[in-house]
Coordinates of C-alpha atoms and ligand atoms in Angstrom, one line a residue:
X1 CA 91.4 30.9 83.0
X2 CA 92.1 34.4 83.7
X3 CA 89.7 37.1 84.9
X4 CA 89.3 40.9 85.0
X5 CA 88.5 42.5 88.6
X6 CA 85.0 43.2 87.5
X7 CA 84.4 39.6 86.9
X8 CA 85.8 38.6 89.9
X9 CA 83.7 40.8 91.9
X10 CA 80.7 39.6 90.2
X11 CA 81.8 35.9 90.8
X12 CA 82.6 36.4 94.6
X13 CA 80.3 39.2 95.5
X14 CA 83.3 41.2 96.9
X15 CA 83.3 44.9 96.0
X16 CA 86.1 46.0 93.8
X17 CA 87.6 48.6 96.2
X18 CA 87.7 45.8 99.0
X19 CA 89.7 43.4 96.6
X20 CA 92.2 46.4 96.0
X21 CA 92.2 46.9 99.9
X22 CA 93.0 43.2 100.5
X23 CA 95.7 43.1 98.0
X24 CA 97.4 46.2 99.4
X25 CA 97.3 45.3 102.9
X26 CA 97.7 41.5 102.9
X27 CA 99.1 40.9 99.5
X28 CA 96.1 38.3 98.9
X29 CA 95.7 37.4 96.3
X30 CA 98.3 39.1 94.1
X31 CA 97.0 39.2 90.5
X32 CA 99.0 39.5 87.5
X33 CA 99.2 43.2 86.2
X34 CA 99.0 44.1 82.5
X35 CA 100.9 47.0 81.0
X36 CA 97.8 49.0 81.1
X37 CA 97.5 48.2 85.0
X38 CA 94.5 46.1 84.7
X39 CA 94.5 43.0 87.1
X40 CA 94.3 39.3 86.0
X41 CA 93.2 36.8 88.4
X42 CA 93.6 33.3 88.2
X43 CA 91.0 30.3 89.2
X44 CA 93.3 29.8 92.2
X45 CA 93.0 33.6 93.1
X46 CA 89.2 33.5 92.9
X47 CA 89.3 30.1 95.2
X48 CA 91.5 32.1 97.6
X49 CA 88.9 35.0 97.7
X50 CA 85.9 32.7 98.4
X51 CA 87.7 31.3 101.1
X52 CA 88.2 34.9 102.6
X53 CA 84.7 35.8 102.0
X54 CA 83.5 32.3 103.7
X55 CA 85.8 32.8 106.7
X56 CA 84.5 36.4 107.3
X57 CA 81.0 35.2 106.9
X58 CA 81.6 32.8 109.6
X59 CA 82.7 35.6 112.1
X60 CA 86.6 36.0 111.6
X61 CA 88.1 39.4 111.0
X62 CA 89.9 39.9 107.6
X63 CA 93.4 39.6 109.2
X64 CA 92.2 36.3 111.0
X65 CA 90.8 35.0 107.8
X66 CA 94.1 35.9 105.8
X67 CA 96.0 34.0 108.5
X68 CA 93.7 31.1 108.3
X69 CA 93.9 30.7 104.6
X70 CA 97.6 31.1 104.6
X71 CA 97.9 28.6 107.5
X72 CA 95.7 26.0 105.8
X73 CA 98.1 26.2 102.8
X74 CA 101.1 25.3 104.5
X75 CA 100.3 21.2 104.6
X76 CA 99.6 21.1 101.0
X77 CA 101.9 24.0 99.7
X78 CA 104.7 22.6 97.6
X79 CA 108.2 23.3 99.4
X80 CA 110.4 22.5 96.2
X81 CA 108.0 22.0 93.5
X82 CA 104.8 20.0 93.2
X83 CA 105.8 17.0 95.0
X84 CA 105.4 18.0 98.4
X85 CA 101.9 19.4 97.7
X86 CA 100.9 16.2 96.2
X87 CA 102.3 14.3 99.0
X88 CA 100.1 16.6 101.6
X89 CA 97.1 16.0 99.6
X90 CA 97.6 12.2 99.2
X91 CA 97.8 11.9 103.1
X92 CA 94.8 14.1 103.6
X93 CA 92.8 11.8 101.1
X94 CA 94.0 8.6 102.8
X95 CA 93.1 10.0 106.3
X96 CA 89.7 11.1 104.7
X97 CA 89.0 7.7 103.5
X98 CA 89.7 6.0 106.8
X99 CA 87.5 8.4 108.5
X100 CA 84.6 8.1 106.3
X101 CA 84.8 4.2 106.3
X102 CA 84.7 4.3 110.0
X103 CA 81.6 6.8 109.7
X104 CA 83.5 9.3 111.7
X105 CA 82.0 12.6 110.3
X106 CA 83.5 15.0 112.7
X107 CA 87.1 13.7 111.7
X108 CA 86.3 13.9 108.3
X109 CA 85.1 17.6 108.6
X110 CA 88.3 18.4 110.4
X111 CA 90.1 17.0 107.5
X112 CA 88.1 19.0 104.9
X113 CA 89.0 22.3 106.6
X114 CA 92.6 21.4 105.9
X115 CA 91.7 21.7 102.3
X116 CA 90.4 25.3 102.7
X117 CA 93.0 26.8 100.6
X118 CA 93.0 24.2 97.9
X119 CA 91.4 25.4 94.9
X120 CA 88.0 23.6 94.3
X121 CA 89.2 22.0 91.1
X122 CA 92.5 20.7 92.9
X123 CA 90.4 19.2 95.8
X124 CA 88.2 17.4 93.2
X125 CA 91.2 16.0 91.1
X126 CA 93.3 15.2 94.0
X127 CA 90.9 14.4 96.7
X128 CA 87.2 13.4 95.9
X129 CA 87.6 11.7 92.5
X130 CA 90.4 9.3 93.5
X131 CA 88.8 8.8 96.7
X132 CA 85.5 7.7 94.9
X133 CA 87.4 5.6 92.6
X134 CA 89.0 3.8 95.3
X135 CA 85.7 3.4 97.3
X136 CA 84.1 1.9 93.8
X137 CA 87.2 -0.7 93.6
X138 CA 86.7 -1.5 97.4
X139 CA 83.1 -2.1 96.8
X140 CA 83.6 -4.3 93.7
X141 CA 86.2 -6.3 95.5
X142 CA 83.7 -6.8 98.6
X143 CA 85.9 -4.6 100.9
X144 CA 83.4 -1.7 101.4
X145 CA 79.8 -2.3 102.4
X146 CA 76.8 -0.6 100.7
X147 CA 76.3 1.5 103.8
X148 CA 80.1 2.7 103.6
X149 CA 79.3 3.6 100.1
X150 CA 76.2 5.5 100.8
X151 CA 77.7 7.4 103.5
X152 CA 80.9 8.5 101.8
X153 CA 78.9 9.2 98.6
X154 CA 76.6 11.7 100.8
X155 CA 79.6 13.2 102.3
X156 CA 81.4 13.9 99.0
X157 CA 78.0 15.1 97.6
X158 CA 77.8 17.7 100.4
X159 CA 81.1 19.1 99.8
X160 CA 80.5 19.4 95.9
X161 CA 77.1 21.1 96.6
X162 CA 78.9 23.5 99.3
X163 CA 81.5 24.3 96.5
X164 CA 78.6 25.0 94.0
X165 CA 77.0 27.5 96.5
X166 CA 80.2 29.2 97.1
X167 CA 81.1 29.8 93.4
X168 CA 77.9 31.5 93.1
X169 CA 75.7 31.9 90.1
X170 CA 78.0 32.8 87.4
X171 CA 78.6 36.1 85.3
X172 CA 75.3 38.0 84.3
X173 CA 75.6 37.5 80.8
X174 CA 77.7 34.1 81.0
X175 CA 76.7 30.9 78.7
X176 CA 73.6 29.2 80.1
X177 CA 74.1 25.7 80.7
X178 CA 72.0 23.0 81.8
X179 CA 73.7 20.0 83.6
X180 CA 71.9 16.4 83.7
X181 CA 72.8 12.8 84.1
X182 CA 71.9 10.3 81.1
X183 CA 68.3 8.6 81.7
X184 CA 68.7 5.8 84.2
X185 CA 72.0 7.2 85.3
X186 CA 71.9 7.8 89.2
X187 CA 75.8 8.6 89.5
X188 CA 75.7 12.5 89.8
X189 CA 79.0 13.2 91.5
X190 CA 81.0 14.0 88.5
X191 CA 78.0 16.1 87.2
X192 CA 78.1 18.2 90.3
X193 CA 81.8 18.5 89.8
X194 CA 81.2 19.7 86.1
X195 CA 78.7 22.1 87.5
X196 CA 81.4 23.5 89.5
X197 CA 83.9 23.7 86.9
X198 CA 81.5 25.6 84.4
X199 CA 80.5 28.0 87.2
X200 CA 84.0 29.0 87.7
X201 CA 84.3 29.7 84.3
X202 CA 81.3 32.1 84.8
X203 CA 78.5 30.0 83.3
X204 CA 75.1 30.1 84.7
X205 CA 74.3 26.7 85.6
X206 CA 71.0 25.0 85.8
X207 CA 71.5 21.8 87.8
X208 CA 69.1 19.3 86.9
X209 CA 70.7 16.3 88.8
X210 CA 70.1 12.7 88.0
X211 CA 68.0 10.7 85.9
X212 CA 65.7 13.1 83.9
X213 CA 63.7 11.2 81.3
X214 CA 64.7 12.6 77.7
X215 CA 61.4 13.8 77.0
X216 CA 61.1 16.0 80.1
X217 CA 64.7 17.1 79.2
X218 CA 63.4 18.1 75.8
X219 CA 60.5 19.9 77.2
X220 CA 62.9 21.9 79.7
X221 CA 65.3 22.9 76.5
X222 CA 62.3 24.0 74.5
X223 CA 61.0 26.4 77.5
X224 CA 64.3 27.7 78.7
X225 CA 66.7 27.5 75.4
X226 CA 70.1 27.0 77.1
X227 CA 73.0 27.6 75.3
X228 CA 74.5 24.3 76.4
X229 CA 73.2 21.0 77.6
X230 CA 75.7 18.8 79.4
X231 CA 75.0 15.2 79.9
X232 CA 77.0 12.8 82.1
X233 CA 77.1 9.0 81.9
X234 CA 78.9 6.8 84.1
X235 CA 77.4 3.4 83.4
X236 CA 78.2 1.8 79.9
X237 CA 75.5 2.5 77.4
X238 CA 75.1 1.3 73.9
X239 CA 75.9 3.8 70.7
X240 CA 72.1 3.4 69.7
X241 CA 70.8 4.7 73.1
X242 CA 73.0 7.8 72.8
X243 CA 71.5 8.5 69.4
X244 CA 67.9 7.9 70.4
X245 CA 68.5 10.3 73.5
X246 CA 70.2 12.9 71.4
X247 CA 67.3 12.7 68.8
X248 CA 64.8 13.3 71.6
X249 CA 66.7 16.5 72.9
X250 CA 67.7 17.8 69.8
X251 CA 64.1 17.6 68.3
X252 CA 63.1 20.5 70.7
X253 CA 66.2 22.5 71.0
X254 CA 66.7 25.8 69.4
X255 CA 69.5 25.9 66.8
X256 CA 71.8 27.8 69.3
X257 CA 71.7 25.0 71.9
X258 CA 74.5 22.4 71.8
X259 CA 74.4 19.2 73.4
X260 CA 77.7 17.6 75.0
X261 CA 77.4 14.2 76.4
X262 CA 80.6 12.9 78.4
X263 CA 81.7 10.5 81.0
X264 CA 83.4 7.0 81.7
X265 CA 80.2 5.4 80.3
X266 CA 80.5 6.7 76.7
X267 CA 80.7 3.9 74.2
X268 CA 82.9 3.6 71.1
X269 CA 80.8 5.2 68.6
X270 CA 82.4 3.7 65.5
X271 CA 80.6 5.1 62.4
X272 CA 77.5 5.8 64.2
X273 CA 76.2 9.3 63.2
X274 CA 75.1 11.8 65.8
X275 CA 72.4 14.6 65.0
X276 CA 73.9 18.3 64.5
X277 CA 74.8 20.1 67.3
X278 CA 75.4 17.0 69.8
X279 CA 79.2 16.2 70.4
X280 CA 80.8 13.8 72.8
X281 CA 83.8 14.8 75.0
X282 CA 85.2 12.2 77.4
X283 CA 86.9 14.6 80.0
X284 CA 85.3 17.9 81.0
X285 CA 88.6 19.8 81.3
X286 CA 88.5 19.6 77.5
X287 CA 85.2 21.4 77.5
X288 CA 85.0 24.9 76.3
X289 CA 81.8 26.5 76.6
X290 CA 83.1 30.2 76.4
Ligands
LIG1 C1 79.3 6.6 94.3 C2 78.8 5.6 93.4 C3 77.5 5.0 93.2 C4 76.4 5.7 94.1 C5 76.0 7.1 93.2 C6 75.3 8.0 94.2 C7 75.2 9.4 93.6 N1 74.5 10.4 94.0 O1 76.0 9.6 92.8 C8 75.2 4.7 94.0 C9 75.2 3.9 95.4 C10 73.8 5.0 93.8 C11 75.6 3.6 93.0 C12 74.9 2.9 92.1 C13 75.4 1.9 91.2 N2 76.6 1.7 90.8 CO1 78.1 3.0 91.4 N3 79.7 4.0 91.9 C14 79.7 4.9 92.5 C15 81.2 5.3 92.7 C16 82.1 4.8 93.9 C17 81.6 6.8 92.5 C18 80.9 7.3 91.1 C19 81.2 8.7 90.8 O2 80.8 9.5 91.1 N4 82.3 8.8 89.8 C20 82.8 10.0 89.3 C21 84.2 10.1 89.1 C22 85.0 9.6 90.4 O3 84.6 9.1 88.1 P1 85.1 9.4 86.6 O4 83.9 8.6 85.9 O5 86.2 9.0 86.3 O6 84.7 11.0 86.1 C23 85.3 11.5 85.0 C24 84.6 11.3 83.7 O7 83.6 10.4 83.8 C25 84.0 12.6 83.2 N5 82.7 12.9 83.1 C26 81.7 12.5 83.8 N6 80.7 13.1 83.4 C27 80.9 13.9 82.4 C28 79.9 14.9 81.7 C29 80.7 15.5 80.7 C30 79.5 16.4 79.8 C31 82.1 15.4 80.2 C32 82.6 16.1 79.1 C33 82.9 14.7 81.1 C34 82.2 13.6 82.3 O8 84.7 13.5 83.9 C35 85.3 12.9 85.0 C36 86.7 13.8 85.2 O9 87.7 13.2 84.3 C37 81.9 4.4 91.4 C38 83.5 4.2 91.2 C39 84.0 4.9 90.1 N7 85.2 4.4 89.6 O10 83.5 6.0 89.6 C40 81.0 3.4 91.4 C41 80.6 2.7 89.9 C42 80.5 3.7 88.9 N8 79.3 2.0 90.1 C43 79.2 0.9 89.7 C44 78.0 0.2 89.6 C45 78.2 -1.2 89.0 C46 76.9 0.6 90.2 C47 75.5 -0.2 90.2 C48 75.1 -0.8 88.8 C49 75.5 -1.1 91.5 C50 74.3 -1.8 91.5 N9 74.5 -3.2 91.3 O11 73.3 -1.5 91.9 C51 74.6 1.1 90.5 C52 73.8 1.5 89.4 C53 73.0 2.9 89.5 C54 72.6 3.7 88.5 N10 71.6 3.2 87.6 O12 73.1 4.5 88.0 C55 80.4 0.5 88.8 C56 80.3 0.7 87.2 C57 80.7 -0.3 86.5 C58 80.5 0.2 85.0 N11 81.6 0.6 84.3 O13 79.6 -0.2 84.4 C59 81.6 1.5 89.4 C60 82.7 1.8 88.6 C61 82.1 0.7 90.8 C62 82.9 -0.4 90.4 N12 84.4 -0.1 90.5 O14 82.5 -1.4 90.0 N13 76.9 3.9 92.6

């Protein structure tokens, strides 16, 4: 996505003249310029600005914050193409998993600080999701205890919530999206990551979390009339459960509301028909809610 300066200012809470001043003095970030002079910021630019803003909020001067953001970028910045960056992230991920399996939170926090300049979606894709998948495999093989799984899950959840808080409340007139898991589904980390992704696109996200009964979701939709409802399923479910759930939600939804159900637990639907305005999307990167 590309954003105009006005949107970036709304998303980050940084006034426009400050954005111009930081760019002029420190070259951070340096957005693309259109022929008419308008600036176009990328998701990465917005990520950098959010990190600068947060470093300043912690008491650093702007020049210290710029130094920190540049320094933090070094271990993961590609030297000659993507390979070096990927290797940097892979080693952070391995060390992070080791620290967490040892219940060593301070060490884990220090490793996360090295990700300060990695865009949120990059950290999710390269660090947190692969780490969770490896954890799941270890748990399944009997190589990770339930205590380790709970501790690590809580840590990752904290990081995702922190991202969500930093991204902010979305554009004032951005699409209104409710995020919720399928009834009975307790896995909520992919949903949190989805909420970060949607907020970065300017959506105004209402995060409803895990395991809301379909009837309650229907009531919520009737009351608040969101533009979209995004539902995450990680544990496998039957097609009939998807249809029953969709009907229960759509029954109360206004015509404008669209329901997207996605995640690793989606079944092969075959010829099963879904109610109108309900769609299945496996990967949230393919989700366009603009
Ligand atoms: C953390 C975890 C837990 C935690 C969850 C805590 C929490 N607050 O979320 C706890 C301990 C509660 C838990 C419980 C269970 N878990 Co668990 N858990 C995991 C683990 C390690 C990570 C889950 C996760 O967050 N995945 C998110 C990311 C990493 O995965 P992803 O699916 O690839 O995400 C993508 C898509 O799914 C998609 N997506 C997801 N949502 C949406 C939504 C939309 C709209 C769209 C478009 C896309 C989309 O986008 C993502 C990016 O592409 C996984 C391992 C794994 N491989 O996922 C096991 C795993 C999911 N768990 C598993 C199991 C078996 C269970 C239990 C049944 C164990 C038990 N006997 O009690 C219970 C079930 C609880 C329940 N009713 O939901 C199995 C599931 C096997 C299966 N396919 O059925 C897994 C795969 C572990 C394994 N390897 O065996 N678990």
